[in-house]
């Protein structure tokens, strides 16, 4: 549990042509509370690891009353950048004798406030996301290790909504990395 004084958040400032402009701003105060559960268990060379985090946040901020633009009202909302739910699960393989490690990892992020809109009741909300990744590394000598990382195997795209209207949809694709490390 924490009380925050003047947390920095991103707020909608306006538009410049086709570009939306955000600006860092200080909110008055915020409360954050939550918990996390984590575990890792191996069964021989195979393992399971995971964690779940619940995050409650409350910011009491002044907003423009949409029914009377000259008036201001207090709005209780979540803190920007804080997902309410965060789940990570990994299936692991490690063989020290063969110098081989591998992992398949799943991540879920719940709704997240990504930007503040001036009108009461309106904010930029990133919709829930699910990711799947694979990584592995194999020692091939005393000093060299080859590795691979495959991210976003589900081709998850990021969708942001403002008052039930889709405001952004970033389409992303899987990324692949293959490399060699030198350990001295």
Tab-separated table of N, CA and C in Angstrom:
chain	number	residue	atom	x	y	z
A	1	UNK	N	0.849	-1.174	0.000
A	1	UNK	CA	0.000	0.000	0.000
A	1	UNK	C	0.890	1.231	0.000
A	2	UNK	N	0.564	2.194	-0.847
A	2	UNK	CA	1.323	3.439	-0.886
A	2	UNK	C	0.379	4.599	-1.122
A	3	UNK	N	0.717	5.725	-0.522
A	3	UNK	CA	0.078	6.996	-0.863
A	3	UNK	C	1.097	7.770	-1.683
A	4	UNK	N	0.678	8.239	-2.849
A	4	UNK	CA	1.570	8.982	-3.731
A	4	UNK	C	1.161	10.452	-3.748
A	5	UNK	N	2.150	11.317	-3.669
A	5	UNK	CA	1.909	12.745	-3.771
A	5	UNK	C	2.366	13.202	-5.143
A	6	UNK	N	1.487	13.873	-5.865
A	6	UNK	CA	1.781	14.409	-7.191
A	6	UNK	C	2.375	13.382	-8.161
A	7	UNK	N	1.717	12.220	-8.355
A	7	UNK	CA	2.253	11.256	-9.329
A	7	UNK	C	2.224	11.846	-10.738
A	8	UNK	N	3.203	11.500	-11.543
A	8	UNK	CA	3.283	11.983	-12.919
A	8	UNK	C	2.483	11.033	-13.803
A	9	UNK	N	1.543	11.616	-14.575
A	9	UNK	CA	0.704	10.837	-15.477
A	9	UNK	C	0.666	11.531	-16.831
A	10	UNK	N	0.258	10.790	-17.871
A	10	UNK	CA	0.139	11.367	-19.198
A	10	UNK	C	-1.293	11.790	-19.443
A	11	UNK	N	-1.453	13.028	-19.922
A	11	UNK	CA	-2.770	13.607	-20.152
A	11	UNK	C	-2.873	14.120	-21.579
A	12	UNK	N	-4.063	14.003	-22.132
A	12	UNK	CA	-4.353	14.522	-23.463
A	12	UNK	C	-4.247	16.038	-23.432
A	13	UNK	N	-3.462	16.598	-24.339
A	13	UNK	CA	-3.289	18.042	-24.401
A	13	UNK	C	-4.084	18.642	-25.561
A	14	UNK	N	-4.201	17.918	-26.642
A	14	UNK	CA	-4.915	18.401	-27.822
A	14	UNK	C	-4.375	17.735	-29.069
A	15	UNK	N	-4.737	18.271	-30.201
A	15	UNK	CA	-4.282	17.739	-31.480
A	15	UNK	C	-3.472	18.787	-32.216
A	16	UNK	N	-2.506	18.323	-32.974
A	16	UNK	CA	-1.741	19.163	-33.878
A	16	UNK	C	-1.793	18.468	-35.235
A	17	UNK	N	-2.723	18.906	-36.073
A	17	UNK	CA	-2.940	18.209	-37.340
A	17	UNK	C	-3.524	16.838	-37.053
A	18	UNK	N	-2.902	15.815	-37.605
A	18	UNK	CA	-3.386	14.447	-37.402
A	18	UNK	C	-2.782	13.804	-36.148
A	19	UNK	N	-1.898	14.507	-35.451
A	19	UNK	CA	-1.212	13.949	-34.287
A	19	UNK	C	-1.906	14.320	-32.984
A	20	UNK	N	-2.054	13.329	-32.110
A	20	UNK	CA	-2.577	13.560	-30.766
A	20	UNK	C	-1.402	13.882	-29.861
A	21	UNK	N	-1.538	14.902	-29.040
A	21	UNK	CA	-0.436	15.322	-28.178
A	21	UNK	C	-0.774	14.998	-26.719
A	22	UNK	N	0.149	14.298	-26.056
A	22	UNK	CA	0.053	14.008	-24.627
A	22	UNK	C	1.142	14.790	-23.911
A	23	UNK	N	0.882	15.111	-22.656
A	23	UNK	CA	1.865	15.854	-21.874
A	23	UNK	C	1.914	15.270	-20.469
A	24	UNK	N	3.110	15.107	-19.899
A	24	UNK	CA	3.180	14.680	-18.503
A	24	UNK	C	2.576	15.757	-17.604
A	25	UNK	N	1.851	15.333	-16.591
A	25	UNK	CA	1.265	16.273	-15.633
A	25	UNK	C	1.270	15.627	-14.261
A	26	UNK	N	1.192	16.435	-13.247
A	26	UNK	CA	1.105	15.931	-11.885
A	26	UNK	C	-0.346	15.898	-11.443
A	27	UNK	N	-0.776	14.730	-10.984
A	27	UNK	CA	-2.091	14.622	-10.350
A	27	UNK	C	-1.921	14.984	-8.881
A	28	UNK	N	-3.028	15.280	-8.209
A	28	UNK	CA	-2.930	15.712	-6.808
A	28	UNK	C	-2.396	14.619	-5.895
A	29	UNK	N	-3.043	13.480	-5.904
A	29	UNK	CA	-2.640	12.390	-5.007
A	29	UNK	C	-3.208	11.085	-5.546
A	30	UNK	N	-2.630	9.979	-5.098
A	30	UNK	CA	-3.107	8.662	-5.503
A	30	UNK	C	-2.848	7.667	-4.385
A	31	UNK	N	-3.663	6.632	-4.361
A	31	UNK	CA	-3.459	5.502	-3.457
A	31	UNK	C	-3.265	4.267	-4.322
A	32	UNK	N	-2.326	3.428	-3.919
A	32	UNK	CA	-2.051	2.187	-4.636
A	32	UNK	C	-1.973	1.075	-3.602
A	33	UNK	N	-2.644	-0.035	-3.891
A	33	UNK	CA	-2.591	-1.204	-3.007
A	33	UNK	C	-2.684	-2.450	-3.866
A	34	UNK	N	-2.163	-3.535	-3.380
A	34	UNK	CA	-2.261	-4.768	-4.141
A	34	UNK	C	-1.478	-5.883	-3.500
A	35	UNK	N	-1.418	-6.981	-4.227
A	35	UNK	CA	-0.656	-8.136	-3.762
A	35	UNK	C	-0.148	-8.906	-4.972
A	36	UNK	N	0.844	-9.741	-4.720
A	36	UNK	CA	1.397	-10.591	-5.768
A	36	UNK	C	1.639	-11.975	-5.194
A	37	UNK	N	1.287	-12.983	-5.970
A	37	UNK	CA	1.568	-14.375	-5.643
A	37	UNK	C	2.551	-14.899	-6.681
A	38	UNK	N	3.596	-15.583	-6.233
A	38	UNK	CA	4.606	-16.090	-7.160
A	38	UNK	C	5.033	-17.491	-6.744
A	39	UNK	N	5.402	-18.295	-7.732
A	39	UNK	CA	5.880	-19.648	-7.443
A	39	UNK	C	6.810	-20.120	-8.555
A	40	UNK	N	7.711	-21.019	-8.197
A	40	UNK	CA	8.560	-21.731	-9.143
A	40	UNK	C	8.777	-23.118	-8.583
A	41	UNK	N	8.564	-24.127	-9.397
A	41	UNK	CA	8.737	-25.509	-8.956
A	41	UNK	C	9.318	-26.317	-10.104
A	42	UNK	N	10.390	-27.052	-9.816
A	42	UNK	CA	11.010	-27.933	-10.809
A	42	UNK	C	10.703	-29.378	-10.471
A	43	UNK	N	10.513	-30.160	-11.520
A	43	UNK	CA	10.319	-31.611	-11.439
A	43	UNK	C	11.400	-32.213	-12.324
A	44	UNK	N	12.577	-32.448	-11.742
A	44	UNK	CA	13.712	-32.878	-12.555
A	44	UNK	C	14.182	-31.719	-13.416
A	45	UNK	N	14.244	-31.958	-14.733
A	45	UNK	CA	14.683	-30.917	-15.664
A	45	UNK	C	13.564	-29.956	-16.063
A	46	UNK	N	12.315	-30.289	-15.745
A	46	UNK	CA	11.172	-29.474	-16.151
A	46	UNK	C	10.667	-28.640	-14.984
A	47	UNK	N	10.167	-27.460	-15.297
A	47	UNK	CA	9.687	-26.589	-14.240
A	47	UNK	C	8.483	-25.785	-14.668
A	48	UNK	N	7.848	-25.235	-13.671
A	48	UNK	CA	6.697	-24.366	-13.866
A	48	UNK	C	6.919	-23.142	-12.982
A	49	UNK	N	6.716	-21.979	-13.560
A	49	UNK	CA	6.901	-20.736	-12.825
A	49	UNK	C	5.744	-19.807	-13.165
A	50	UNK	N	5.356	-19.001	-12.203
A	50	UNK	CA	4.276	-18.071	-12.492
A	50	UNK	C	4.112	-17.035	-11.414
A	51	UNK	N	3.393	-15.996	-11.759
A	51	UNK	CA	3.019	-15.004	-10.771
A	51	UNK	C	1.733	-14.315	-11.221
A	52	UNK	N	0.976	-13.873	-10.247
A	52	UNK	CA	-0.232	-13.093	-10.489
A	52	UNK	C	-0.155	-11.880	-9.579
A	53	UNK	N	-0.446	-10.713	-10.147
A	53	UNK	CA	-0.449	-9.491	-9.362
A	53	UNK	C	-1.790	-8.789	-9.540
A	54	UNK	N	-2.354	-8.346	-8.433
A	54	UNK	CA	-3.565	-7.538	-8.439
A	54	UNK	C	-3.170	-6.152	-7.956
A	55	UNK	N	-3.570	-5.134	-8.705
A	55	UNK	CA	-3.186	-3.767	-8.383
A	55	UNK	C	-4.431	-2.885	-8.340
A	56	UNK	N	-4.713	-2.327	-7.181
A	56	UNK	CA	-5.804	-1.363	-7.024
A	56	UNK	C	-5.176	0.018	-6.932
A	57	UNK	N	-5.705	0.952	-7.701
A	57	UNK	CA	-5.225	2.323	-7.581
A	57	UNK	C	-6.412	3.267	-7.661
A	58	UNK	N	-6.285	4.399	-6.988
A	58	UNK	CA	-7.352	5.389	-6.976
A	58	UNK	C	-6.724	6.776	-7.010
A	59	UNK	N	-7.099	7.531	-8.048
A	59	UNK	CA	-6.677	8.916	-8.175
A	59	UNK	C	-7.941	9.755	-8.115
A	60	UNK	N	-7.948	10.744	-7.272
A	60	UNK	CA	-9.076	11.656	-7.142
A	60	UNK	C	-8.653	12.953	-7.829
A	61	UNK	N	-9.155	13.164	-9.069
A	61	UNK	CA	-8.666	14.284	-9.860
A	61	UNK	C	-9.806	15.154	-10.378
A	62	UNK	N	-9.495	16.417	-10.586
A	62	UNK	CA	-10.466	17.340	-11.164
A	62	UNK	C	-10.551	17.126	-12.672
A	63	UNK	N	-11.802	17.063	-13.175
A	63	UNK	CA	-12.039	16.893	-14.605
A	63	UNK	C	-13.111	17.888	-15.032
A	64	UNK	N	-13.216	18.112	-16.325
A	64	UNK	CA	-14.253	18.978	-16.882
A	64	UNK	C	-15.583	18.219	-16.848
A	65	UNK	N	-16.628	18.861	-16.359
A	65	UNK	CA	-17.966	18.267	-16.355
A	65	UNK	C	-18.499	18.301	-17.785
A	66	UNK	N	-18.710	17.127	-18.374
A	66	UNK	CA	-19.134	17.081	-19.773
A	66	UNK	C	-20.498	17.739	-19.994
A	67	UNK	N	-21.331	17.822	-18.955
A	67	UNK	CA	-22.639	18.459	-19.084
A	67	UNK	C	-22.576	19.973	-18.892
A	68	UNK	N	-21.489	20.444	-18.274
A	68	UNK	CA	-21.303	21.873	-18.056
A	68	UNK	C	-19.801	22.152	-18.155
A	69	UNK	N	-19.304	22.429	-19.372
A	69	UNK	CA	-17.857	22.580	-19.585
A	69	UNK	C	-17.179	23.656	-18.749
A	70	UNK	N	-17.948	24.560	-18.159
A	70	UNK	CA	-17.359	25.595	-17.308
A	70	UNK	C	-17.098	25.083	-15.895
A	71	UNK	N	-17.692	23.955	-15.538
A	71	UNK	CA	-17.583	23.413	-14.168
A	71	UNK	C	-16.552	22.286	-14.115
A	72	UNK	N	-16.048	22.056	-12.922
A	72	UNK	CA	-15.102	20.962	-12.665
A	72	UNK	C	-15.731	20.009	-11.662
A	73	UNK	N	-15.464	18.713	-11.853
A	73	UNK	CA	-15.967	17.685	-10.937
A	73	UNK	C	-14.808	16.764	-10.557
A	74	UNK	N	-14.938	16.125	-9.397
A	74	UNK	CA	-13.926	15.157	-8.971
A	74	UNK	C	-14.237	13.805	-9.590
A	75	UNK	N	-13.215	13.160	-10.102
A	75	UNK	CA	-13.357	11.828	-10.687
A	75	UNK	C	-12.404	10.869	-9.983
A	76	UNK	N	-12.912	9.730	-9.566
A	76	UNK	CA	-12.071	8.645	-9.055
A	76	UNK	C	-11.754	7.734	-10.229
A	77	UNK	N	-10.477	7.473	-10.446
A	77	UNK	CA	-10.059	6.621	-11.558
A	77	UNK	C	-8.761	5.912	-11.176
A	78	UNK	N	-8.370	4.969	-12.029
A	78	UNK	CA	-7.117	4.253	-11.798
A	78	UNK	C	-5.925	5.127	-12.188
A	79	UNK	N	-4.755	4.773	-11.700
A	79	UNK	CA	-3.505	5.454	-12.010
A	79	UNK	C	-3.044	5.034	-13.402
A	80	UNK	N	-2.528	5.971	-14.193
A	80	UNK	CA	-2.066	5.605	-15.530
A	80	UNK	C	-0.890	4.636	-15.436
A	81	UNK	N	-0.872	3.707	-16.369
A	81	UNK	CA	0.211	2.741	-16.466
A	81	UNK	C	0.078	1.532	-15.568
A	82	UNK	N	-0.934	1.492	-14.727
A	82	UNK	CA	-1.087	0.381	-13.783
A	82	UNK	C	-2.192	-0.557	-14.252
A	83	UNK	N	-1.824	-1.743	-14.656
A	83	UNK	CA	-2.800	-2.755	-15.028
A	83	UNK	C	-3.394	-3.346	-13.755
A	84	UNK	N	-4.690	-3.578	-13.742
A	84	UNK	CA	-5.333	-4.141	-12.553
A	84	UNK	C	-4.894	-5.592	-12.352
A	85	UNK	N	-4.832	-6.355	-13.442
A	85	UNK	CA	-4.448	-7.771	-13.364
A	85	UNK	C	-3.219	-8.012	-14.234
A	86	UNK	N	-2.283	-8.801	-13.710
A	86	UNK	CA	-1.077	-9.164	-14.450
A	86	UNK	C	-0.773	-10.615	-14.119
A	87	UNK	N	-0.766	-11.465	-15.143
A	87	UNK	CA	-0.524	-12.897	-14.957
A	87	UNK	C	0.611	-13.327	-15.859
A	88	UNK	N	1.566	-14.072	-15.307
A	88	UNK	CA	2.686	-14.632	-16.064
A	88	UNK	C	2.800	-16.109	-15.734
A	89	UNK	N	2.892	-16.951	-16.764
A	89	UNK	CA	3.097	-18.384	-16.593
A	89	UNK	C	4.226	-18.828	-17.516
A	90	UNK	N	5.124	-19.656	-17.000
A	90	UNK	CA	6.239	-20.148	-17.810
A	90	UNK	C	6.426	-21.641	-17.595
A	91	UNK	N	6.623	-22.344	-18.693
A	91	UNK	CA	7.027	-23.743	-18.649
A	91	UNK	C	8.513	-23.753	-18.969
A	92	UNK	N	9.296	-24.390	-18.091
A	92	UNK	CA	10.746	-24.292	-18.152
A	92	UNK	C	11.393	-25.648	-18.390
A	93	UNK	N	12.540	-25.623	-19.048
A	93	UNK	CA	13.376	-26.810	-19.183
A	93	UNK	C	14.811	-26.361	-18.962
A	94	UNK	N	15.523	-27.074	-18.104
A	94	UNK	CA	16.941	-26.769	-17.897
A	94	UNK	C	17.688	-28.077	-17.703
A	95	UNK	N	18.766	-28.217	-18.437
A	95	UNK	CA	19.625	-29.389	-18.338
A	95	UNK	C	21.047	-28.870	-18.214
A	96	UNK	N	21.557	-28.866	-16.982
A	96	UNK	CA	22.877	-28.291	-16.726
A	96	UNK	C	23.975	-29.081	-17.426
A	97	UNK	N	23.817	-30.396	-17.491
A	97	UNK	CA	24.834	-31.233	-18.128
A	97	UNK	C	24.958	-30.914	-19.618
A	98	UNK	N	23.837	-30.719	-20.293
A	98	UNK	CA	23.840	-30.389	-21.723
A	98	UNK	C	23.939	-28.882	-21.983
A	99	UNK	N	23.973	-28.082	-20.920
A	99	UNK	CA	24.007	-26.620	-21.029
A	99	UNK	C	22.859	-26.102	-21.893
A	100	UNK	N	21.648	-26.631	-21.643
A	100	UNK	CA	20.480	-26.272	-22.432
A	100	UNK	C	19.377	-25.747	-21.528
A	101	UNK	N	18.840	-24.584	-21.864
A	101	UNK	CA	17.710	-23.981	-21.163
A	101	UNK	C	16.671	-23.565	-22.195
A	102	UNK	N	15.391	-23.768	-21.865
A	102	UNK	CA	14.309	-23.343	-22.755
A	102	UNK	C	13.127	-22.903	-21.906
A	103	UNK	N	12.324	-22.003	-22.473
A	103	UNK	CA	11.176	-21.473	-21.738
A	103	UNK	C	10.080	-21.072	-22.716
A	104	UNK	N	8.854	-21.453	-22.403
A	104	UNK	CA	7.669	-20.944	-23.095
A	104	UNK	C	6.933	-20.107	-22.063
A	105	UNK	N	6.682	-18.848	-22.395
A	105	UNK	CA	6.109	-17.916	-21.419
A	105	UNK	C	4.838	-17.282	-21.967
A	106	UNK	N	3.817	-17.195	-21.099
A	106	UNK	CA	2.553	-16.541	-21.421
A	106	UNK	C	2.371	-15.367	-20.465
A	107	UNK	N	1.900	-14.236	-20.998
A	107	UNK	CA	1.644	-13.066	-20.161
A	107	UNK	C	0.276	-12.491	-20.507
A	108	UNK	N	-0.487	-12.152	-19.468
A	108	UNK	CA	-1.775	-11.482	-19.627
A	108	UNK	C	-1.724	-10.171	-18.850
A	109	UNK	N	-2.100	-9.086	-19.508
A	109	UNK	CA	-2.230	-7.787	-18.855
A	109	UNK	C	-3.672	-7.334	-18.999
A	110	UNK	N	-4.291	-6.990	-17.887
A	110	UNK	CA	-5.671	-6.522	-17.916
A	110	UNK	C	-5.768	-5.098	-18.441
A	111	UNK	N	-6.972	-4.547	-18.410
A	111	UNK	CA	-7.180	-3.176	-18.863
A	111	UNK	C	-6.228	-2.236	-18.136
A	112	UNK	N	-5.718	-1.256	-18.903
A	112	UNK	CA	-4.748	-0.312	-18.364
A	112	UNK	C	-5.098	1.097	-18.833
A	113	UNK	N	-5.131	2.037	-17.913
A	113	UNK	CA	-5.325	3.438	-18.274
A	113	UNK	C	-4.006	3.957	-18.829
A	114	UNK	N	-4.021	4.418	-20.088
A	114	UNK	CA	-2.778	4.871	-20.714
A	114	UNK	C	-2.727	6.383	-20.923
A	115	UNK	N	-3.858	7.058	-20.790
A	115	UNK	CA	-3.863	8.504	-20.944
A	115	UNK	C	-5.141	9.098	-20.373
A	116	UNK	N	-5.028	10.300	-19.840
A	116	UNK	CA	-6.163	10.965	-19.202
A	116	UNK	C	-6.782	11.936	-20.205
A	117	UNK	N	-8.096	11.883	-20.310
A	117	UNK	CA	-8.842	12.813	-21.149
A	117	UNK	C	-9.467	13.851	-20.227
A	118	UNK	N	-9.581	15.115	-20.650
A	118	UNK	CA	-10.044	16.174	-19.741
A	118	UNK	C	-11.486	16.020	-19.238
A	119	UNK	N	-12.373	15.388	-20.024
A	119	UNK	CA	-13.778	15.289	-19.635
A	119	UNK	C	-14.013	14.163	-18.625
A	120	UNK	N	-14.878	14.419	-17.658
A	120	UNK	CA	-15.238	13.427	-16.648
A	120	UNK	C	-15.798	12.171	-17.311
A	121	UNK	N	-15.296	11.025	-16.912
A	121	UNK	CA	-15.779	9.749	-17.427
A	121	UNK	C	-15.070	9.261	-18.670
A	122	UNK	N	-14.219	10.076	-19.259
A	122	UNK	CA	-13.497	9.687	-20.473
A	122	UNK	C	-12.012	9.567	-20.171
A	123	UNK	N	-11.434	8.453	-20.569
A	123	UNK	CA	-9.998	8.239	-20.469
A	123	UNK	C	-9.587	7.249	-21.546
A	124	UNK	N	-8.303	7.242	-21.884
A	124	UNK	CA	-7.779	6.298	-22.875
A	124	UNK	C	-7.445	4.997	-22.165
A	125	UNK	N	-8.166	3.930	-22.527
A	125	UNK	CA	-8.011	2.626	-21.887
A	125	UNK	C	-7.450	1.627	-22.882
A	126	UNK	N	-6.309	1.034	-22.548
A	126	UNK	CA	-5.753	-0.044	-23.355
A	126	UNK	C	-6.483	-1.324	-22.985
A	127	UNK	N	-6.975	-2.030	-23.982
A	127	UNK	CA	-7.724	-3.260	-23.753
A	127	UNK	C	-6.770	-4.380	-23.320
A	128	UNK	N	-7.297	-5.450	-22.683
A	128	UNK	CA	-6.435	-6.537	-22.214
A	128	UNK	C	-5.572	-7.131	-23.332
A	129	UNK	N	-4.391	-7.573	-22.951
A	129	UNK	CA	-3.414	-8.121	-23.896
A	129	UNK	C	-2.949	-9.494	-23.441
A	130	UNK	N	-2.679	-10.376	-24.400
A	130	UNK	CA	-2.078	-11.690	-24.128
A	130	UNK	C	-0.868	-11.857	-25.036
A	131	UNK	N	0.231	-12.313	-24.461
A	131	UNK	CA	1.464	-12.517	-25.209
A	131	UNK	C	1.972	-13.937	-24.989
A	132	UNK	N	2.637	-14.478	-25.998
A	132	UNK	CA	3.282	-15.779	-25.889
A	132	UNK	C	4.696	-15.637	-26.442
A	133	UNK	N	5.672	-16.178	-25.716
A	133	UNK	CA	7.072	-16.060	-26.129
A	133	UNK	C	7.791	-17.386	-25.902
A	134	UNK	N	8.873	-17.573	-26.635
A	134	UNK	CA	9.737	-18.746	-26.472
A	134	UNK	C	11.173	-18.254	-26.464
A	135	UNK	N	11.973	-18.813	-25.565
A	135	UNK	CA	13.400	-18.494	-25.550
A	135	UNK	C	14.181	-19.756	-25.205
A	136	UNK	N	15.404	-19.830	-25.717
A	136	UNK	CA	16.272	-20.976	-25.442
A	136	UNK	C	17.723	-20.541	-25.587
A	137	UNK	N	18.594	-21.223	-24.844
A	137	UNK	CA	20.024	-21.019	-25.031
A	137	UNK	C	20.734	-22.340	-24.815
A	138	UNK	N	21.853	-22.517	-25.561
A	138	UNK	CA	22.624	-23.763	-25.517
A	138	UNK	C	24.091	-23.405	-25.488
A	139	UNK	N	24.776	-23.856	-24.430
A	139	UNK	CA	26.215	-23.661	-24.347
A	139	UNK	C	26.897	-24.602	-25.329
A	140	UNK	N	27.781	-24.050	-26.181
A	140	UNK	CA	28.450	-24.902	-27.180
A	140	UNK	C	29.940	-25.054	-26.889
A	141	UNK	N	30.446	-24.301	-25.945
A	141	UNK	CA	31.833	-24.452	-25.492
A	141	UNK	C	31.941	-23.738	-24.152
A	142	UNK	N	33.148	-23.652	-23.648
A	142	UNK	CA	33.343	-22.983	-22.371
A	142	UNK	C	32.949	-21.507	-22.436
A	143	UNK	N	33.143	-20.882	-23.593
A	143	UNK	CA	32.935	-19.445	-23.706
A	143	UNK	C	31.753	-19.023	-24.588
A	144	UNK	N	31.214	-19.927	-25.398
A	144	UNK	CA	30.181	-19.524	-26.351
A	144	UNK	C	28.832	-20.171	-26.049
A	145	UNK	N	27.789	-19.369	-26.214
A	145	UNK	CA	26.402	-19.818	-26.055
A	145	UNK	C	25.603	-19.281	-27.227
A	146	UNK	N	24.810	-20.149	-27.845
A	146	UNK	CA	23.881	-19.659	-28.866
A	146	UNK	C	22.513	-19.517	-28.205
A	147	UNK	N	21.737	-18.561	-28.686
A	147	UNK	CA	20.432	-18.310	-28.066
A	147	UNK	C	19.420	-17.869	-29.108
A	148	UNK	N	18.160	-18.015	-28.752
A	148	UNK	CA	17.067	-17.526	-29.585
A	148	UNK	C	15.972	-16.968	-28.688
A	149	UNK	N	15.294	-15.956	-29.198
A	149	UNK	CA	14.142	-15.371	-28.507
A	149	UNK	C	13.074	-15.097	-29.555
A	150	UNK	N	11.877	-15.645	-29.330
A	150	UNK	CA	10.744	-15.455	-30.223
A	150	UNK	C	9.652	-14.779	-29.394
A	151	UNK	N	9.286	-13.559	-29.747
A	151	UNK	CA	8.322	-12.784	-28.959
A	151	UNK	C	7.041	-12.520	-29.735
A	152	UNK	N	5.955	-12.310	-29.003
A	152	UNK	CA	4.637	-11.999	-29.553
A	152	UNK	C	4.192	-13.035	-30.585
A	153	UNK	N	4.294	-14.288	-30.234
A	153	UNK	CA	3.919	-15.372	-31.146
A	153	UNK	C	2.421	-15.390	-31.448
A	154	UNK	N	1.611	-14.690	-30.668
A	154	UNK	CA	0.169	-14.605	-30.913
A	154	UNK	C	-0.190	-13.403	-31.797
A	155	UNK	N	0.818	-12.632	-32.219
A	155	UNK	CA	0.590	-11.402	-33.001
A	155	UNK	C	-0.426	-10.489	-32.330
A	156	UNK	N	-0.290	-10.323	-31.037
A	156	UNK	CA	-1.205	-9.481	-30.266
A	156	UNK	C	-1.080	-8.031	-30.701
A	157	UNK	N	-2.205	-7.398	-30.939
A	157	UNK	CA	-2.191	-5.975	-31.270
A	157	UNK	C	-2.756	-5.186	-30.091
A	158	UNK	N	-2.316	-3.949	-29.991
A	158	UNK	CA	-2.722	-3.082	-28.894
A	158	UNK	C	-3.892	-2.222	-29.341
A	159	UNK	N	-4.989	-2.281	-28.590
A	159	UNK	CA	-6.166	-1.478	-28.893
A	159	UNK	C	-6.429	-0.525	-27.734
A	160	UNK	N	-6.599	0.757	-28.060
A	160	UNK	CA	-6.904	1.776	-27.065
A	160	UNK	C	-8.269	2.353	-27.394
A	161	UNK	N	-9.139	2.458	-26.375
A	161	UNK	CA	-10.469	3.026	-26.577
A	161	UNK	C	-10.640	4.269	-25.711
A	162	UNK	N	-11.475	5.181	-26.199
A	162	UNK	CA	-11.860	6.381	-25.468
A	162	UNK	C	-13.377	6.433	-25.490
A	163	UNK	N	-13.998	6.278	-24.327
A	163	UNK	CA	-15.459	6.322	-24.208
A	163	UNK	C	-16.119	5.396	-25.236
A	164	UNK	N	-15.690	4.132	-25.268
A	164	UNK	CA	-16.224	3.079	-26.134
A	164	UNK	C	-15.936	3.276	-27.620
A	165	UNK	N	-15.109	4.238	-27.990
A	165	UNK	CA	-14.698	4.411	-29.376
A	165	UNK	C	-13.240	4.005	-29.499
A	166	UNK	N	-12.951	3.152	-30.482
A	166	UNK	CA	-11.569	2.739	-30.685
A	166	UNK	C	-10.754	3.942	-31.112
A	167	UNK	N	-9.692	4.223	-30.360
A	167	UNK	CA	-8.877	5.401	-30.606
A	167	UNK	C	-7.534	5.042	-31.223
A	168	UNK	N	-7.102	3.820	-31.017
A	168	UNK	CA	-5.823	3.383	-31.563
A	168	UNK	C	-5.811	1.883	-31.696
A	169	UNK	N	-5.127	1.384	-32.710
A	169	UNK	CA	-5.013	-0.049	-32.924
A	169	UNK	C	-3.654	-0.292	-33.564
A	170	UNK	N	-2.693	-0.639	-32.741
A	170	UNK	CA	-1.340	-0.865	-33.227
A	170	UNK	C	-1.177	-2.349	-33.526
A	171	UNK	N	-1.004	-2.670	-34.792
A	171	UNK	CA	-0.828	-4.061	-35.193
A	171	UNK	C	0.656	-4.390	-35.087
A	172	UNK	N	0.959	-5.419	-34.347
A	172	UNK	CA	2.350	-5.831	-34.189
A	172	UNK	C	2.484	-7.280	-34.641
A	173	UNK	N	3.664	-7.653	-34.980
A	173	UNK	CA	3.930	-9.017	-35.430
A	173	UNK	C	4.989	-9.631	-34.532
A	174	UNK	N	5.118	-10.922	-34.668
A	174	UNK	CA	6.120	-11.644	-33.896
A	174	UNK	C	7.517	-11.144	-34.267
A	175	UNK	N	8.418	-11.179	-33.287
A	175	UNK	CA	9.816	-10.829	-33.541
A	175	UNK	C	10.685	-12.031	-33.204
A	176	UNK	N	11.769	-12.159	-33.941
A	176	UNK	CA	12.658	-13.305	-33.785
A	176	UNK	C	14.090	-12.800	-33.631
A	177	UNK	N	14.815	-13.434	-32.739
A	177	UNK	CA	16.203	-13.065	-32.512
A	177	UNK	C	17.013	-14.345	-32.352
A	178	UNK	N	18.124	-14.409	-33.050
A	178	UNK	CA	19.043	-15.523	-32.933
A	178	UNK	C	20.422	-14.918	-32.762
A	179	UNK	N	21.196	-15.421	-31.823
A	179	UNK	CA	22.499	-14.826	-31.604
A	179	UNK	C	23.468	-15.747	-30.900
A	180	UNK	N	24.637	-15.222	-30.687
A	180	UNK	CA	25.696	-15.953	-29.995
A	180	UNK	C	26.298	-15.011	-28.961
A	181	UNK	N	26.524	-15.540	-27.760
A	181	UNK	CA	27.136	-14.780	-26.677
A	181	UNK	C	28.529	-15.337	-26.391
A	182	UNK	N	29.404	-14.439	-26.062
A	182	UNK	CA	30.728	-14.846	-25.595
A	182	UNK	C	30.815	-14.547	-24.110
A	183	UNK	N	31.093	-15.553	-23.318
A	183	UNK	CA	31.242	-15.406	-21.863
A	183	UNK	C	32.711	-15.575	-21.522
A	184	UNK	N	33.322	-14.580	-20.925
A	184	UNK	CA	34.740	-14.693	-20.583
A	184	UNK	C	34.936	-15.014	-19.139
